[in-house]
GROMACS .gro file of C-alpha atoms in nm:
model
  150
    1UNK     CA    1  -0.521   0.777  -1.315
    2UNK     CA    2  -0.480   0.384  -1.432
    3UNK     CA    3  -0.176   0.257  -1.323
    4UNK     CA    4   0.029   0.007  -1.529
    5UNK     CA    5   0.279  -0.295  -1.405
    6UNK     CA    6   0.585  -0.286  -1.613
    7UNK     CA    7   0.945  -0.272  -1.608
    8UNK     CA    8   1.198   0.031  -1.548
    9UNK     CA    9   1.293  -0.039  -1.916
   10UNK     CA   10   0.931   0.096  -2.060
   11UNK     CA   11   1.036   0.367  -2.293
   12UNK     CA   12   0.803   0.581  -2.129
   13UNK     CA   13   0.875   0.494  -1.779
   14UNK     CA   14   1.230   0.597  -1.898
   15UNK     CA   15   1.114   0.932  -2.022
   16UNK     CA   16   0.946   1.040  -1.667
   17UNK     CA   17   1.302   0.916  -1.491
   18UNK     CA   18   1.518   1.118  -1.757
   19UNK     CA   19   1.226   1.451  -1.635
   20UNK     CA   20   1.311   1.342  -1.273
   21UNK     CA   21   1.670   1.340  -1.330
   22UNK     CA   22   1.614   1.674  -1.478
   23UNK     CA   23   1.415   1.826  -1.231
   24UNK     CA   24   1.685   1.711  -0.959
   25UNK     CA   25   1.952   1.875  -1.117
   26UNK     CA   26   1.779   2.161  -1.141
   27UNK     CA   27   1.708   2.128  -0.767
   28UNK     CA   28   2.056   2.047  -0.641
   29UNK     CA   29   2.306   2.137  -0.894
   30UNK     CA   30   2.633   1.940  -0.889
   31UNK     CA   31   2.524   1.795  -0.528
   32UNK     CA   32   2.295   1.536  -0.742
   33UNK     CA   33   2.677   1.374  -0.919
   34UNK     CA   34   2.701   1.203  -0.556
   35UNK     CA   35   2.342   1.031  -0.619
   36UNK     CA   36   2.331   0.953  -1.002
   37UNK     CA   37   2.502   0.597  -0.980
   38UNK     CA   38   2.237   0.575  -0.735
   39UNK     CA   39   1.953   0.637  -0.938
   40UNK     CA   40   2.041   0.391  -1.177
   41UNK     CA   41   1.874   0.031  -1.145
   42UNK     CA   42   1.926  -0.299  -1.332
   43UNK     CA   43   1.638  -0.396  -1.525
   44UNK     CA   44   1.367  -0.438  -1.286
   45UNK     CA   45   0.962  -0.547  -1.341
   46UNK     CA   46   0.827  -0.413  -1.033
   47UNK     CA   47   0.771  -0.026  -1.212
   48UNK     CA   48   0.452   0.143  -1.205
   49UNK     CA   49   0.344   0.386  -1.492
   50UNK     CA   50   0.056   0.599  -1.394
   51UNK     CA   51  -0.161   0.697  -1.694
   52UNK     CA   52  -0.414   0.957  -1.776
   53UNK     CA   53  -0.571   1.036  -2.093
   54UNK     CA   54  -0.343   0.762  -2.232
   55UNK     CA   55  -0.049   0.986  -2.141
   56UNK     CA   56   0.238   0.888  -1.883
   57UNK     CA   57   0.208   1.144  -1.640
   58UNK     CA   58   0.374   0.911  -1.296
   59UNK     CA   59   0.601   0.655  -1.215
   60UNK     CA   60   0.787   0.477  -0.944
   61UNK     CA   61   0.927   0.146  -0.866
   62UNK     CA   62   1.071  -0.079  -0.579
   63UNK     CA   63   1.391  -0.302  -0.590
   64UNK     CA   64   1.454  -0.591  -0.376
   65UNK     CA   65   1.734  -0.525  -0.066
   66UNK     CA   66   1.682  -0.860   0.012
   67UNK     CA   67   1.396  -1.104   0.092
   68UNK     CA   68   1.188  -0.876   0.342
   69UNK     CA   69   1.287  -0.554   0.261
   70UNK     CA   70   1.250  -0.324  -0.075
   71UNK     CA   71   1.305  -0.004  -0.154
   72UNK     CA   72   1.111   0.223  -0.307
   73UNK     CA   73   1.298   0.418  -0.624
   74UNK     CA   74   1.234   0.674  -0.897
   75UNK     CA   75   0.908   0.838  -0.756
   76UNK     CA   76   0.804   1.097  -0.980
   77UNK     CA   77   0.516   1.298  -1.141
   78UNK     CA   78   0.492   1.492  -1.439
   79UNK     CA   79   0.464   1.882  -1.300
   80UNK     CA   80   0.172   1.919  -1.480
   81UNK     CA   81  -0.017   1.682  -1.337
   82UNK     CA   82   0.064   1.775  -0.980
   83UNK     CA   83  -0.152   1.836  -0.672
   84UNK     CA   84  -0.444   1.592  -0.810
   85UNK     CA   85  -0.314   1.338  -0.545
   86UNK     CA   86  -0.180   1.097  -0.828
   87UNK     CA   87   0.172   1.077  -0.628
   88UNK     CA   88   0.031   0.885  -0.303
   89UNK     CA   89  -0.222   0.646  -0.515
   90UNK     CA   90   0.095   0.580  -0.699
   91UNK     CA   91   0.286   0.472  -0.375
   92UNK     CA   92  -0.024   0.313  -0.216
   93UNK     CA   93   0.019   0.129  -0.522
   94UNK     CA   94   0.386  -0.028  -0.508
   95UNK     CA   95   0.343  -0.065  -0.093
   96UNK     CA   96   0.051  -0.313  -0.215
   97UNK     CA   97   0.203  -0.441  -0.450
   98UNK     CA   98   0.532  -0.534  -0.245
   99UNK     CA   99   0.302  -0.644   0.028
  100UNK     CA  100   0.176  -0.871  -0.258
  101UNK     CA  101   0.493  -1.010  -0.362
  102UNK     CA  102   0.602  -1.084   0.045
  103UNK     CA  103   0.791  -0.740   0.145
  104UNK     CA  104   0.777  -0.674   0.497
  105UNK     CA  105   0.925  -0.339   0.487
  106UNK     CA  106   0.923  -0.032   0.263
  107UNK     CA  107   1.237   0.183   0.271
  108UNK     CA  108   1.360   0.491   0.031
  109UNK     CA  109   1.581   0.777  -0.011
  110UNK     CA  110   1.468   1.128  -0.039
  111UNK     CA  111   1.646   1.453  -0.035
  112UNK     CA  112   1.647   1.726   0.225
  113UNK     CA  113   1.530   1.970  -0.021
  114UNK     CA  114   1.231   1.786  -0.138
  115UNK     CA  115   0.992   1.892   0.111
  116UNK     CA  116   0.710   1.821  -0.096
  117UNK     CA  117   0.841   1.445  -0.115
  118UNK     CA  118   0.878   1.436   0.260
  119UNK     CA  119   0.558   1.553   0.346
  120UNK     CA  120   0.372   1.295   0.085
  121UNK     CA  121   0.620   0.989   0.270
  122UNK     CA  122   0.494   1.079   0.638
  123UNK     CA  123   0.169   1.150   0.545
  124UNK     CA  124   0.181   0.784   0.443
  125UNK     CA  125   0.338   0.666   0.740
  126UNK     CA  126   0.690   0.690   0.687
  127UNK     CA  127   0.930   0.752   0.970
  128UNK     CA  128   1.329   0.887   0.938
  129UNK     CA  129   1.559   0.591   1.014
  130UNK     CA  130   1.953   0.614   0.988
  131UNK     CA  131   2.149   0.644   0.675
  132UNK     CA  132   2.162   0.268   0.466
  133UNK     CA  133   2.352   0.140   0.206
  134UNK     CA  134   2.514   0.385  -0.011
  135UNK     CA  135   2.323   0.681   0.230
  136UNK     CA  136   2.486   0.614   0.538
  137UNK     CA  137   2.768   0.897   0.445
  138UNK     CA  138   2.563   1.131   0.185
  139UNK     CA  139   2.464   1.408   0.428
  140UNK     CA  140   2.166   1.545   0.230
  141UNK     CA  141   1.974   1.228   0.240
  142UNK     CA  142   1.653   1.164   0.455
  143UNK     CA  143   1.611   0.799   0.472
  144UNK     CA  144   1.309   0.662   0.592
  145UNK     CA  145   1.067   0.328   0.643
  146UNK     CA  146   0.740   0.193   0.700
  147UNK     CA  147   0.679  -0.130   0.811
  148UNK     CA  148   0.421  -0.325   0.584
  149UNK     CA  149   0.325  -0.599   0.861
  150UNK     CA  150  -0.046  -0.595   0.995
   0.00000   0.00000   0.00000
């Protein structure tokens, strides 16, 4: 898989979100209303595309919290392309690329039902922490972080 820098505004990086979004409706019904203003992000160029055979098949991003700290957003790939290991080069990927651009600290959102997503985030070293921002009161959400210091 090659794996493009771009922006959350790429119309195909927009396509894979709008299959995400899909997919998590599909997952938690009208549980996800509580996340959708969630889900949506200014325009932001730290998006990854991950391509094979010049199709989008991945994508994921990371938005700023503040000068240390980002958080990692809109993790996704393409069912067909799963289980080929595309989803932890894709977030081995934005941690280095955070790392790059002086984050400290990765931290993201994931849902209690995604056990798939939870395994992949702890197999890459992430731990549970407490509920943050807008998660502190949603119930369903597993919020984690991994610290990206040496």
């Amino acid at each position: 898989m090659q794996l493009l820098r771009t922006s959350n505004q790429d119309e195909q990086f927009v396509a894979l979100t709008r299959q995400l979004d899909d997919e998590l409706r599909q997952r938690y019904g009208e549980l996800q209303d509580l996340y959708t203003p969630h889900n949506r992000l200014d325009c932001i160029d730290t998006a990854l595309l991950g391509v094979v055979e010049g199709q989008a098949v991945a994508c994921g991003c990371f938005k700023w919290l503040d000068g240390q700290r980002a958080e990692v957003k809109r993790m996704f790939v393409h069912p067909q392309w799963r289980r080929r290991g595309y989803s932890e080069q894709l977030l081995r990927a934005l941690e280095s690329w955070a790392l790059e651009l002086g984050a400290q600290q990765l931290l993201l959102e994931t849902g209690r039902r995604q056990p798939e997503a939870i395994a992949l985030y702890q197999k890459l070293g992430f731990t549970p922490i407490d509920g943050y921002g807008p998660y502190v009161s949603l119930g369903n959400s597993l919020c984690m972080a991994k610290s990206l210091a040496e």
